[in-house]
C-alpha cells in the first residue's frame, strides 16, 4: 500500500486501516502474506483467519474490502484514522444569518490529525479583511480570507492557541503557542521570542546517579532538558539547563488551497 504520512507509527509498506480503504480486491490479493498477517494481528482479527485464505476470499468476492473496513469500525479508532480533509474559513456579514466560504478549495497542513482544540480565528479590529488563523502553523490574510500566507518565522513554535491584536496599534501582535509567547510589531512579518517567562510544562522527571545528581525532564511539546540539582533560580547560570533531545520546530504551510 502507498505510504501515508499520517501513519507515523507504522512503517511504509505495512497495511493499516487507512491504507486499506483505497485498495481494490486485486491489489489486496497481491499483498505479501506476512504483511496481511501483521495487519490481522494489529487489528485483532480472529486468530483463525489466515492471510492466504483471506486473500483468496477477497479475490473471489466472498469477502470485500468494505467488509474488512466494517469489521474495523470503532468510534475511537475512526477518530484518529480518518483522512484529514483540510480547513475551511467561512464569513458572515449579517450577524450569522448567512455564511460564505472565503476561499476556493481547502487550506492544507493546518492540522495533521483530528481537529485540534486550539484552532482560532482573530480579526484586526480596525480592518475586517485582515484575518489571522492559528492551527499548527499561523496564517494571515489581508483580503478577507481569499488568500493566505504563512506567518511562521524561525524561533516561532508550532501549535498556536491565542492571538492578541492591539486595537490601538493593530500592527502589534502577541501570540501564545506551545512554546510560550512571541511578539510582533509588523503584523507577523517578524517575531520576537519572550524568553523570560517560566511557562515550560514538565510532564515527567528522572534523576541520574551523579553526585550531585542531575535532573532530566520531558516537557510538553518541547523536548527533553537536563540540569544540575544544585541549580538555584536567580543565581545559577540558566545555560546550565540544556536541551538534550527533541523539540518542535516551526511548521510550514504554503497556505495554497487544494481545489
Coordinates of N, CA and C in Angstrom, one line a residue:
X1 N 0.8 -1.2 0.0 CA 0.0 0.0 0.0 C 0.9 1.3 0.0
X2 N 0.3 2.3 -0.6 CA 1.1 3.6 -0.6 C 1.3 4.1 0.8
X3 N 2.5 4.6 1.1 CA 2.7 5.2 2.4 C 1.9 6.4 2.7
X4 N 1.4 6.5 3.9 CA 0.5 7.6 4.3 C 1.3 8.4 5.4
X5 N 1.6 9.7 5.2 CA 2.3 10.4 6.2 C 1.6 10.5 7.5
X6 N 0.3 10.2 7.6 CA -0.4 10.3 8.8 C -0.2 9.1 9.7
X7 N 0.3 8.0 9.0 CA 0.5 6.7 9.8 C 2.0 6.8 10.3
X8 N 2.3 7.7 11.2 CA 3.6 7.9 11.6 C 4.2 6.7 12.3
X9 N 3.4 5.9 13.0 CA 4.0 4.9 13.8 C 4.1 3.5 13.0
X10 N 3.6 3.5 11.8 CA 3.6 2.3 11.0 C 4.5 2.5 9.8
X11 N 5.5 1.6 9.6 CA 6.4 1.8 8.5 C 5.8 1.8 7.2
X12 N 6.3 2.4 6.2 CA 5.8 2.3 4.8 C 5.8 0.9 4.4
X13 N 4.8 0.5 3.6 CA 4.7 -0.9 3.1 C 3.9 -1.8 4.0
X14 N 3.6 -1.4 5.3 CA 2.8 -2.1 6.1 C 1.3 -1.7 5.9
X15 N 0.4 -2.5 6.2 CA -1.0 -2.3 6.0 C -1.7 -1.8 7.3
X16 N -2.4 -0.6 7.1 CA -3.2 -0.1 8.2 C -4.7 0.1 7.7
X17 N -5.5 0.4 8.6 CA -6.9 0.6 8.3 C -7.1 1.7 7.2
X18 N -6.3 2.8 7.4 CA -6.4 3.9 6.4 C -5.9 3.5 5.1
X19 N -4.8 2.7 5.0 CA -4.2 2.3 3.8 C -5.0 1.2 3.1
X20 N -5.9 0.5 3.9 CA -6.7 -0.5 3.3 C -7.8 0.1 2.4
X21 N -8.4 1.2 2.8 CA -9.6 1.8 2.2 C -9.5 1.9 0.7
X22 N -8.4 2.5 0.1 CA -8.4 2.7 -1.3 C -8.0 1.4 -2.1
X23 N -7.7 0.3 -1.5 CA -7.3 -0.9 -2.2 C -8.4 -1.6 -3.0
X24 N -8.1 -2.1 -4.1 CA -9.0 -2.9 -4.9 C -8.8 -4.4 -4.4
X25 N -9.7 -5.2 -4.7 CA -9.6 -6.6 -4.4 C -8.3 -7.3 -4.9
X26 N -8.0 -6.9 -6.2 CA -6.8 -7.5 -6.8 C -5.6 -7.0 -6.1
X27 N -5.6 -5.7 -5.7 CA -4.4 -5.1 -5.1 C -4.2 -5.8 -3.7
X28 N -5.3 -6.1 -3.0 CA -5.2 -6.7 -1.7 C -4.7 -8.2 -1.9
X29 N -5.1 -8.8 -2.9 CA -4.7 -10.2 -3.1 C -3.2 -10.3 -3.5
X30 N -2.6 -9.2 -4.0 CA -1.2 -9.2 -4.3 C -0.3 -8.9 -3.1
X31 N -0.9 -8.5 -2.0 CA -0.1 -8.2 -0.8 C 0.7 -9.5 -0.3
X32 N 1.8 -9.2 0.2 CA 2.6 -10.3 0.8 C 1.8 -10.9 2.0
X33 N 1.9 -12.2 2.2 CA 1.2 -12.9 3.3 C 1.6 -12.3 4.6
X34 N 2.9 -12.1 4.7 CA 3.4 -11.6 6.0 C 2.8 -10.2 6.4
X35 N 2.7 -9.4 5.4 CA 2.1 -8.0 5.6 C 0.6 -8.2 6.0
X36 N -0.1 -9.1 5.4 CA -1.5 -9.3 5.8 C -1.6 -9.9 7.2
X37 N -0.7 -10.8 7.5 CA -0.8 -11.4 8.8 C -0.5 -10.4 9.9
X38 N 0.4 -9.5 9.7 CA 0.7 -8.5 10.7 C -0.5 -7.5 10.8
X39 N -1.2 -7.2 9.7 CA -2.4 -6.4 9.7 C -3.5 -7.1 10.5
X40 N -3.7 -8.4 10.3 CA -4.7 -9.1 11.0 C -4.4 -9.1 12.5
X41 N -3.2 -9.3 12.9 CA -2.9 -9.3 14.3 C -3.0 -7.9 14.9
X42 N -2.5 -6.9 14.2 CA -2.5 -5.5 14.7 C -4.0 -5.1 15.0
X43 N -4.9 -5.5 14.2 CA -6.3 -5.1 14.4 C -7.2 -6.1 15.1
X44 N -6.6 -7.1 15.7 CA -7.3 -8.1 16.5 C -8.4 -8.9 15.7
X45 N -8.1 -9.3 14.5 CA -9.0 -10.2 13.8 C -8.9 -11.5 14.4
X46 N -9.9 -12.4 14.3 CA -9.8 -13.7 14.8 C -8.6 -14.5 14.4
X47 N -7.9 -15.1 15.4 CA -6.6 -15.8 15.1 C -6.8 -16.9 14.1
X48 N -8.0 -17.4 13.9 CA -8.3 -18.5 13.0 C -8.2 -18.0 11.5
X49 N -8.3 -16.7 11.3 CA -8.3 -16.1 10.0 C -6.8 -16.0 9.5
X50 N -6.5 -16.7 8.4 CA -5.2 -16.7 7.9 C -5.1 -15.9 6.6
X51 N -3.9 -15.3 6.4 CA -3.6 -14.4 5.3 C -4.0 -15.0 4.0
X52 N -3.4 -16.2 3.7 CA -3.6 -16.7 2.4 C -5.1 -17.0 2.1
X53 N -5.8 -17.5 3.1 CA -7.3 -17.8 2.8 C -8.0 -16.5 2.7
X54 N -7.7 -15.5 3.4 CA -8.4 -14.2 3.3 C -8.2 -13.6 2.0
X55 N -6.9 -13.7 1.5 CA -6.6 -13.1 0.1 C -7.4 -13.8 -0.9
X56 N -7.6 -15.1 -0.8 CA -8.4 -15.9 -1.8 C -9.8 -15.5 -1.8
X57 N -10.4 -15.3 -0.6 CA -11.8 -14.9 -0.4 C -12.0 -13.5 -0.9
X58 N -11.1 -12.6 -0.7 CA -11.2 -11.3 -1.2 C -11.2 -11.3 -2.7
X59 N -10.2 -12.0 -3.3 CA -10.1 -12.0 -4.8 C -11.4 -12.6 -5.4
X60 N -12.0 -13.6 -4.7 CA -13.1 -14.3 -5.2 C -14.4 -13.5 -5.0
X61 N -14.3 -12.5 -4.2 CA -15.5 -11.7 -3.9 C -16.4 -12.2 -2.7
X62 N -15.9 -13.2 -2.1 CA -16.6 -13.7 -0.9 C -16.5 -12.8 0.3
X63 N -15.4 -12.1 0.4 CA -15.2 -11.0 1.4 C -14.8 -9.8 0.6
X64 N -15.4 -8.6 0.9 CA -15.0 -7.4 0.2 C -14.1 -6.5 1.1
X65 N -13.5 -5.6 0.5 CA -12.7 -4.6 1.3 C -13.6 -3.9 2.3
X66 N -14.9 -3.6 1.8 CA -15.8 -2.9 2.7 C -16.1 -3.8 3.9
X67 N -16.2 -5.1 3.7 CA -16.4 -6.0 4.9 C -15.3 -5.8 5.9
X68 N -14.1 -5.8 5.4 CA -12.9 -5.6 6.3 C -13.0 -4.3 7.1
X69 N -13.3 -3.2 6.3 CA -13.4 -1.9 6.9 C -14.5 -1.9 8.0
X70 N -15.7 -2.5 7.6 CA -16.8 -2.5 8.6 C -16.4 -3.3 9.9
X71 N -15.6 -4.3 9.7 CA -15.1 -5.1 10.9 C -14.3 -4.2 11.8
X72 N -13.5 -3.3 11.2 CA -12.6 -2.4 11.9 C -13.3 -1.2 12.6
X73 N -14.6 -1.0 12.2 CA -15.3 0.2 12.7 C -15.3 0.3 14.2
X74 N -14.8 1.4 14.6 CA -14.7 1.7 16.1 C -14.7 3.2 16.2
X75 N -15.5 3.8 17.0 CA -15.7 5.2 17.0 C -14.3 5.9 17.4
X76 N -13.7 5.3 18.4 CA -12.4 6.0 18.9 C -11.3 5.8 17.9
X77 N -11.2 4.6 17.2 CA -10.2 4.4 16.2 C -10.5 5.2 15.0
X78 N -11.8 5.4 14.6 CA -12.1 6.2 13.4 C -11.7 7.6 13.6
X79 N -11.8 8.1 14.8 CA -11.4 9.5 15.1 C -10.0 9.8 14.7
X80 N -9.1 8.8 14.9 CA -7.7 9.1 14.6 C -7.3 8.6 13.2
X81 N -8.1 7.8 12.6 CA -7.7 7.2 11.3 C -8.4 7.8 10.1
X82 N -9.3 8.7 10.3 CA -9.9 9.4 9.2 C -8.9 10.3 8.5
X83 N -9.0 10.4 7.2 CA -8.2 11.3 6.4 C -8.6 12.7 6.7
X84 N -7.6 13.6 7.0 CA -7.9 15.0 7.2 C -8.2 15.7 5.9
X85 N -9.3 16.3 5.8 CA -9.7 16.9 4.5 C -9.2 18.4 4.4
X86 N -8.7 18.9 5.4 CA -8.2 20.3 5.3 C -9.2 21.3 6.0
X87 N -8.8 22.5 6.1 CA -9.6 23.5 6.8 C -10.3 24.5 5.9
X88 N -11.5 25.0 6.4 CA -12.2 25.9 5.6 C -12.6 27.1 6.5
X89 N -12.6 28.3 5.9 CA -12.9 29.5 6.7 C -14.2 30.1 6.1
X90 N -15.2 30.4 6.9 CA -16.5 31.0 6.5 C -16.7 32.3 7.2
X91 N -17.3 33.2 6.5 CA -17.5 34.6 6.9 C -19.0 35.0 6.8
X92 N -19.5 35.7 7.8 CA -20.8 36.3 7.7 C -20.8 37.8 7.9
X93 N -21.6 38.5 7.1 CA -21.7 39.9 7.2 C -23.0 40.4 7.6
X94 N -23.9 39.4 8.1 CA -25.2 39.8 8.5 C -25.5 39.2 9.9
X95 N -24.5 39.1 10.7 CA -24.8 38.6 12.1 C -25.0 37.2 12.2
X96 N -24.6 36.4 11.2 CA -24.7 34.9 11.3 C -25.9 34.4 10.5
X97 N -26.7 35.2 9.9 CA -27.9 34.8 9.1 C -27.4 33.9 7.9
X98 N -26.4 34.3 7.3 CA -25.8 33.6 6.1 C -24.3 33.5 6.3
X99 N -23.7 32.5 5.7 CA -22.3 32.3 5.7 C -21.8 32.0 4.3
X100 N -20.6 32.4 4.0 CA -20.0 32.0 2.7 C -18.5 31.7 2.9
X101 N -18.0 30.7 2.3 CA -16.6 30.4 2.4 C -15.8 31.5 1.7
X102 N -14.7 31.9 2.4 CA -13.9 33.0 1.9 C -12.9 32.6 0.7
X103 N -12.6 31.4 0.6 CA -11.5 31.0 -0.3 C -12.0 29.8 -1.1
X104 N -11.3 29.5 -2.2 CA -11.5 28.3 -3.0 C -10.8 27.1 -2.4
X105 N -11.3 25.9 -2.6 CA -10.7 24.7 -2.1 C -10.5 24.7 -0.6
X106 N -9.6 24.0 -0.1 CA -9.3 23.8 1.4 C -7.9 24.3 1.7
X107 N -7.8 24.8 2.9 CA -6.4 25.1 3.4 C -5.8 23.9 4.0
X108 N -4.6 23.6 3.4 CA -3.9 22.3 3.8 C -2.9 22.6 4.9
X109 N -2.5 21.5 5.6 CA -1.4 21.4 6.5 C -1.7 22.4 7.7
X110 N -2.9 22.6 8.0 CA -3.2 23.3 9.3 C -3.3 22.4 10.4
X111 N -3.9 21.2 10.1 CA -4.0 20.1 11.1 C -3.5 18.8 10.5
X112 N -2.9 17.9 11.3 CA -2.3 16.7 10.8 C -3.1 15.5 11.3
X113 N -4.0 15.7 12.2 CA -4.8 14.5 12.7 C -6.2 15.1 13.0
X114 N -6.9 14.6 14.0 CA -8.2 15.1 14.4 C -8.1 16.6 14.6
X115 N -9.3 17.3 14.5 CA -9.3 18.7 14.6 C -8.8 19.2 16.0
X116 N -7.8 19.9 16.1 CA -7.2 20.4 17.3 C -8.1 21.4 18.0
X117 N -8.1 21.5 19.3 CA -9.0 22.3 20.1 C -8.5 23.8 20.0
X118 N -7.3 24.1 19.5 CA -6.9 25.4 19.6 C -7.0 26.2 18.3
X119 N -7.6 25.7 17.3 CA -7.8 26.5 16.0 C -8.7 27.7 16.2
X120 N -8.1 28.9 16.2 CA -8.9 30.1 16.4 C -8.6 31.1 15.3
X121 N -9.7 31.9 15.0 CA -9.6 33.0 14.1 C -9.6 34.3 14.8
X122 N -8.7 35.2 14.5 CA -8.7 36.5 15.0 C -8.8 37.6 13.9
X123 N -9.5 38.6 14.2 CA -9.7 39.7 13.2 C -9.2 41.0 13.7
X124 N -8.5 41.7 12.8 CA -8.0 43.0 13.1 C -9.2 43.9 13.4
X125 N -9.2 44.5 14.6 CA -10.4 45.3 15.0 C -10.5 46.6 14.1
X126 N -9.5 47.0 13.4 CA -9.6 48.2 12.6 C -9.7 47.8 11.1
X127 N -9.7 46.5 10.7 CA -9.7 46.1 9.3 C -10.3 44.8 9.3
X128 N -11.6 44.7 8.9 CA -12.3 43.4 8.9 C -11.8 42.4 7.9
X129 N -11.0 42.9 6.9 CA -10.4 42.0 5.9 C -9.1 41.4 6.3
X130 N -8.5 41.9 7.4 CA -7.2 41.3 7.9 C -7.5 40.3 9.0
X131 N -7.2 39.0 8.6 CA -7.6 37.9 9.5 C -6.4 37.1 9.8
X132 N -6.4 36.5 11.0 CA -5.3 35.5 11.4 C -6.0 34.2 11.8
X133 N -5.3 33.1 11.4 CA -5.8 31.8 11.6 C -4.7 30.9 12.2
X134 N -4.9 30.5 13.5 CA -3.9 29.7 14.1 C -4.3 28.3 14.2
X135 N -3.4 27.4 13.7 CA -3.6 25.9 13.9 C -2.2 25.4 14.3
X136 N -1.7 24.4 13.6 CA -0.3 24.0 13.8 C 0.6 25.2 13.3
X137 N 0.4 25.7 12.1 CA 1.1 26.9 11.7 C 0.2 28.1 12.0
X138 N 0.7 29.3 11.8 CA -0.1 30.5 11.9 C -0.2 31.1 10.5
X139 N -1.4 31.4 10.1 CA -1.6 32.0 8.7 C -2.2 33.4 8.9
X140 N -2.0 34.2 7.8 CA -2.6 35.6 7.8 C -3.2 35.9 6.5
X141 N -4.3 36.7 6.4 CA -4.9 37.1 5.2 C -5.2 38.6 5.3
X142 N -5.0 39.3 4.2 CA -5.2 40.7 4.1 C -6.4 41.1 3.2
X143 N -7.0 40.0 2.6 CA -8.1 40.2 1.6 C -9.4 39.5 2.0
X144 N -9.6 39.4 3.3 CA -10.9 38.8 3.8 C -10.9 37.3 3.7
X145 N -9.7 36.7 3.6 CA -9.6 35.2 3.6 C -9.6 34.6 2.2
X146 N -9.5 35.4 1.2 CA -9.4 34.9 -0.2 C -8.1 34.2 -0.4
X147 N -7.0 34.8 0.1 CA -5.7 34.2 0.0 C -5.0 34.2 1.4
X148 N -4.1 33.3 1.6 CA -3.5 33.2 2.9 C -2.0 33.0 2.8
X149 N -1.2 33.5 3.8 CA 0.2 33.4 3.8 C 0.7 32.9 5.2
X150 N 1.7 32.1 5.2 CA 2.3 31.6 6.4 C 3.0 32.7 7.2
X151 N 2.7 32.8 8.5 CA 3.4 33.8 9.3 C 4.4 33.2 10.3
X152 N 4.7 31.9 10.1 CA 5.7 31.3 11.0 C 7.1 31.7 10.6
X153 N 7.8 32.1 11.5 CA 9.2 32.5 11.2 C 10.1 31.7 12.1
X154 N 11.4 31.7 11.9 CA 12.4 31.0 12.7 C 12.2 31.5 14.2
X155 N 12.2 30.5 15.1 CA 12.0 30.8 16.5 C 10.6 30.9 17.0
X156 N 9.6 30.7 16.1 CA 8.2 30.7 16.5 C 7.8 29.2 16.6
X157 N 7.3 28.8 17.7 CA 6.9 27.4 18.0 C 5.6 27.2 17.3
X158 N 5.3 25.9 17.0 CA 4.0 25.5 16.4 C 2.9 25.4 17.5
X159 N 1.7 25.1 17.0 CA 0.5 24.9 17.8 C 0.1 26.2 18.5
X160 N -0.6 27.0 17.8 CA -1.0 28.4 18.2 C -2.4 28.4 18.9
X161 N -2.4 28.9 20.1 CA -3.6 28.9 21.0 C -4.4 30.2 21.0
X162 N -3.6 31.3 21.0 CA -4.3 32.6 21.2 C -3.5 33.7 20.5
X163 N -4.2 34.7 19.9 CA -3.5 35.8 19.3 C -4.2 37.1 19.8
X164 N -3.4 38.0 20.3 CA -4.0 39.4 20.7 C -3.5 40.4 19.7
X165 N -4.5 41.1 19.1 CA -4.2 42.2 18.2 C -4.5 43.5 18.9
X166 N -3.5 44.3 19.1 CA -3.6 45.6 19.8 C -4.6 46.5 19.1
X167 N -5.8 46.8 19.6 CA -6.7 47.6 18.9 C -6.3 49.1 18.7
X168 N -5.3 49.5 19.5 CA -4.8 50.9 19.3 C -3.6 51.0 18.3
X169 N -3.0 49.8 18.1 CA -1.9 49.7 17.2 C -1.9 48.3 16.6
X170 N -2.8 48.0 15.6 CA -3.0 46.7 15.2 C -1.8 46.0 14.5
X171 N -0.8 46.7 14.3 CA 0.4 46.0 13.8 C 1.1 45.3 14.9
X172 N 0.7 45.5 16.1 CA 1.4 44.8 17.3 C 0.5 43.6 17.6
X173 N 1.2 42.5 17.6 CA 0.5 41.2 17.9 C 1.3 40.5 19.1
X174 N 0.5 39.8 19.9 CA 1.0 38.9 20.9 C 0.5 37.5 20.7
X175 N 1.4 36.5 20.5 CA 1.0 35.2 20.0 C 1.4 34.2 21.1
X176 N 0.4 33.4 21.6 CA 0.6 32.4 22.6 C 0.6 31.0 21.9
X177 N 1.6 30.2 22.1 CA 1.6 28.9 21.5 C 2.3 27.9 22.4
X178 N 2.5 26.7 22.0 CA 3.1 25.6 22.9 C 4.5 26.0 23.3
X179 N 5.1 26.9 22.6 CA 6.5 27.3 23.0 C 6.6 28.5 23.9
X180 N 5.4 29.1 24.2 CA 5.4 30.3 25.1 C 4.8 31.5 24.4
X181 N 5.5 32.6 24.4 CA 4.9 33.9 23.9 C 5.9 34.5 22.9
X182 N 5.3 35.0 21.7 CA 6.0 35.7 20.7 C 5.3 37.0 20.5
X183 N 6.1 38.1 20.2 CA 5.6 39.4 19.9 C 6.0 39.8 18.5
X184 N 5.1 40.5 17.8 CA 5.4 41.1 16.5 C 5.0 42.5 16.5
X185 N 5.7 43.4 15.8 CA 5.4 44.8 15.6 C 5.2 45.2 14.2
X186 N 5.0 44.1 13.3 CA 4.8 44.4 11.9 C 3.8 43.4 11.3
X187 N 2.7 43.1 12.1 CA 1.6 42.2 11.6 C 2.1 40.8 11.3
X188 N 3.1 40.3 12.0 CA 3.5 38.9 11.9 C 4.6 38.7 10.9
X189 N 5.2 39.7 10.3 CA 6.2 39.5 9.3 C 7.5 39.1 10.0
X190 N 7.8 39.6 11.2 CA 8.9 39.2 12.1 C 8.4 39.0 13.5
X191 N 9.1 38.2 14.3 CA 8.6 37.9 15.6 C 9.8 37.9 16.6
X192 N 9.5 38.3 17.8 CA 10.5 38.2 18.9 C 10.0 37.2 20.0
X193 N 10.9 36.3 20.4 CA 10.5 35.3 21.4 C 10.7 35.9 22.8
X194 N 9.7 35.9 23.6 CA 9.9 36.3 25.0 C 10.4 35.2 25.8
X195 N 11.7 35.2 26.2 CA 12.3 34.1 26.8 C 12.4 34.1 28.3
X196 N 11.8 35.1 29.0 CA 11.9 35.3 30.4 C 10.7 34.8 31.2
X197 N 9.8 34.0 30.5 CA 8.6 33.6 31.2 C 8.8 32.1 31.5
X198 N 8.6 31.7 32.8 CA 8.7 30.3 33.2 C 7.4 29.5 32.9
X199 N 7.2 29.2 31.6 CA 6.0 28.6 31.2 C 6.2 27.2 30.7
X200 N 7.4 26.6 30.8 CA 7.6 25.3 30.4 C 6.9 24.3 31.3
X201 N 6.2 23.3 30.7 CA 5.4 22.3 31.5 C 6.1 21.0 31.5
X202 N 6.8 20.6 32.6 CA 7.4 19.3 32.7 C 6.3 18.3 33.0
X203 N 6.3 17.2 32.2 CA 5.4 16.1 32.5 C 6.0 14.9 33.1
X204 N 7.3 14.7 33.0 CA 8.0 13.6 33.6 C 9.4 14.0 34.1
X205 N 9.8 13.5 35.2 CA 11.1 13.8 35.7 C 11.9 12.5 36.1
X206 N 13.2 12.6 35.9 CA 14.1 11.4 36.3 C 15.4 12.0 36.9
X207 N 16.0 11.2 37.7 CA 17.3 11.6 38.3 C 18.4 10.6 37.9
X208 N 19.6 11.1 37.7 CA 20.7 10.2 37.4 C 21.5 9.9 38.7
X209 N 22.6 9.1 38.6 CA 23.4 8.7 39.7 C 24.6 9.6 40.0
X210 N 24.7 10.7 39.3 CA 25.9 11.6 39.5 C 25.8 12.2 40.9
X211 N 26.9 12.7 41.4 CA 27.0 13.4 42.7 C 27.6 14.7 42.5
X212 N 26.9 15.8 42.6 CA 25.4 15.9 42.8 C 24.7 15.4 41.6
X213 N 23.5 15.0 41.8 CA 22.7 14.3 40.7 C 22.2 15.4 39.8
X214 N 21.9 15.0 38.6 CA 21.2 15.8 37.6 C 19.7 15.5 37.5
X215 N 19.0 16.4 37.0 CA 17.5 16.2 36.8 C 17.3 16.2 35.3
X216 N 16.6 15.2 34.8 CA 16.2 15.1 33.4 C 14.7 15.2 33.4
X217 N 14.2 16.1 32.5 CA 12.7 16.2 32.4 C 12.2 16.3 31.0
X218 N 11.1 15.7 30.8 CA 10.4 15.9 29.5 C 9.3 16.9 29.5
X219 N 9.4 17.9 28.6 CA 8.4 19.0 28.6 C 7.3 18.7 27.5
X220 N 6.1 19.2 27.8 CA 5.1 19.1 26.8 C 5.4 19.8 25.5
X221 N 5.7 19.0 24.5 CA 5.9 19.5 23.1 C 7.2 20.4 23.0
X222 N 8.1 20.2 24.0 CA 9.3 21.0 23.9 C 10.6 20.2 24.2
X223 N 10.5 18.9 23.9 CA 11.7 18.1 24.1 C 12.1 17.7 25.5
X224 N 13.3 17.3 25.7 CA 13.9 16.9 27.0 C 15.0 17.8 27.4
X225 N 15.0 18.2 28.7 CA 16.1 19.0 29.2 C 16.8 18.4 30.4
X226 N 18.0 18.7 30.6 CA 18.8 18.2 31.8 C 19.5 19.4 32.4
X227 N 19.5 19.3 33.8 CA 20.1 20.4 34.6 C 20.6 19.9 35.9
X228 N 21.5 20.6 36.6 CA 22.0 20.1 37.9 C 21.1 20.3 39.0
X229 N 21.1 19.4 40.0 CA 20.2 19.6 41.1 C 20.6 20.7 42.0
X230 N 21.8 21.2 41.8 CA 22.3 22.4 42.6 C 21.9 23.7 42.0
X231 N 21.1 23.7 40.9 CA 20.7 24.9 40.3 C 19.8 25.7 41.2
X232 N 20.1 27.0 41.3 CA 19.4 28.0 42.2 C 18.8 29.0 41.3
X233 N 17.5 29.1 41.1 CA 16.9 30.1 40.3 C 17.3 31.5 40.7
X234 N 17.7 32.3 39.7 CA 18.1 33.7 40.0 C 19.5 33.9 40.4
X235 N 20.2 32.7 40.6 CA 21.6 32.8 41.0 C 22.5 32.0 40.0
X236 N 22.0 30.8 39.7 CA 22.8 29.9 38.8 C 22.7 30.4 37.3
X237 N 23.7 30.0 36.5 CA 23.7 30.3 35.1 C 22.6 29.5 34.4
X238 N 21.6 30.2 33.8 CA 20.5 29.5 33.1 C 21.0 28.5 32.1
X239 N 22.1 28.7 31.5 CA 22.6 27.8 30.4 C 23.0 26.5 31.0
X240 N 23.0 26.3 32.3 CA 23.3 25.0 32.9 C 22.2 24.0 32.6
X241 N 21.0 24.5 32.3 CA 20.0 23.6 31.8 C 20.1 23.5 30.2
X242 N 20.2 22.3 29.7 CA 20.4 22.1 28.3 C 19.4 21.2 27.7
X243 N 19.0 21.5 26.4 CA 18.1 20.6 25.7 C 19.0 19.4 25.2
X244 N 18.5 18.2 25.5 CA 19.3 17.0 25.1 C 18.6 16.2 24.1
X245 N 17.3 16.4 23.9 CA 16.6 15.6 22.9 C 15.3 16.3 22.4
X246 N 15.1 16.4 21.1 CA 13.9 16.8 20.5 C 13.4 18.2 20.9
X247 N 12.4 18.7 20.2 CA 11.7 19.9 20.3 C 10.9 20.1 19.1
X248 N 9.9 20.9 19.1 CA 9.1 21.1 17.9 C 9.6 22.3 17.2
X249 N 9.8 22.2 15.9 CA 10.2 23.3 15.0 C 9.0 23.9 14.3
X250 N 9.2 25.1 13.8 CA 8.0 25.7 13.2 C 7.5 24.9 12.0
X251 N 6.2 24.8 11.9 CA 5.5 24.1 10.8 C 5.5 25.0 9.6
X252 N 5.5 24.4 8.5 CA 5.5 25.3 7.3 C 4.2 25.0 6.5
X253 N 3.6 26.0 5.9 CA 2.4 25.8 5.2 C 2.4 26.8 4.0
X254 N 2.2 26.2 2.8 CA 2.1 27.0 1.6 C 0.8 27.9 1.6
X255 N -0.2 27.5 2.4 CA -1.4 28.1 2.5 C -2.1 28.2 1.1
X256 N -1.8 27.2 0.3 CA -2.4 27.2 -1.0 C -3.6 26.2 -1.0
X257 N -4.8 26.7 -1.2 CA -6.0 25.8 -1.1 C -5.9 24.7 -2.1
X258 N -6.4 23.6 -1.7 CA -6.5 22.4 -2.6 C -7.8 22.5 -3.3
X259 N -7.9 22.5 -4.6 CA -9.1 22.6 -5.4 C -10.0 21.4 -5.1

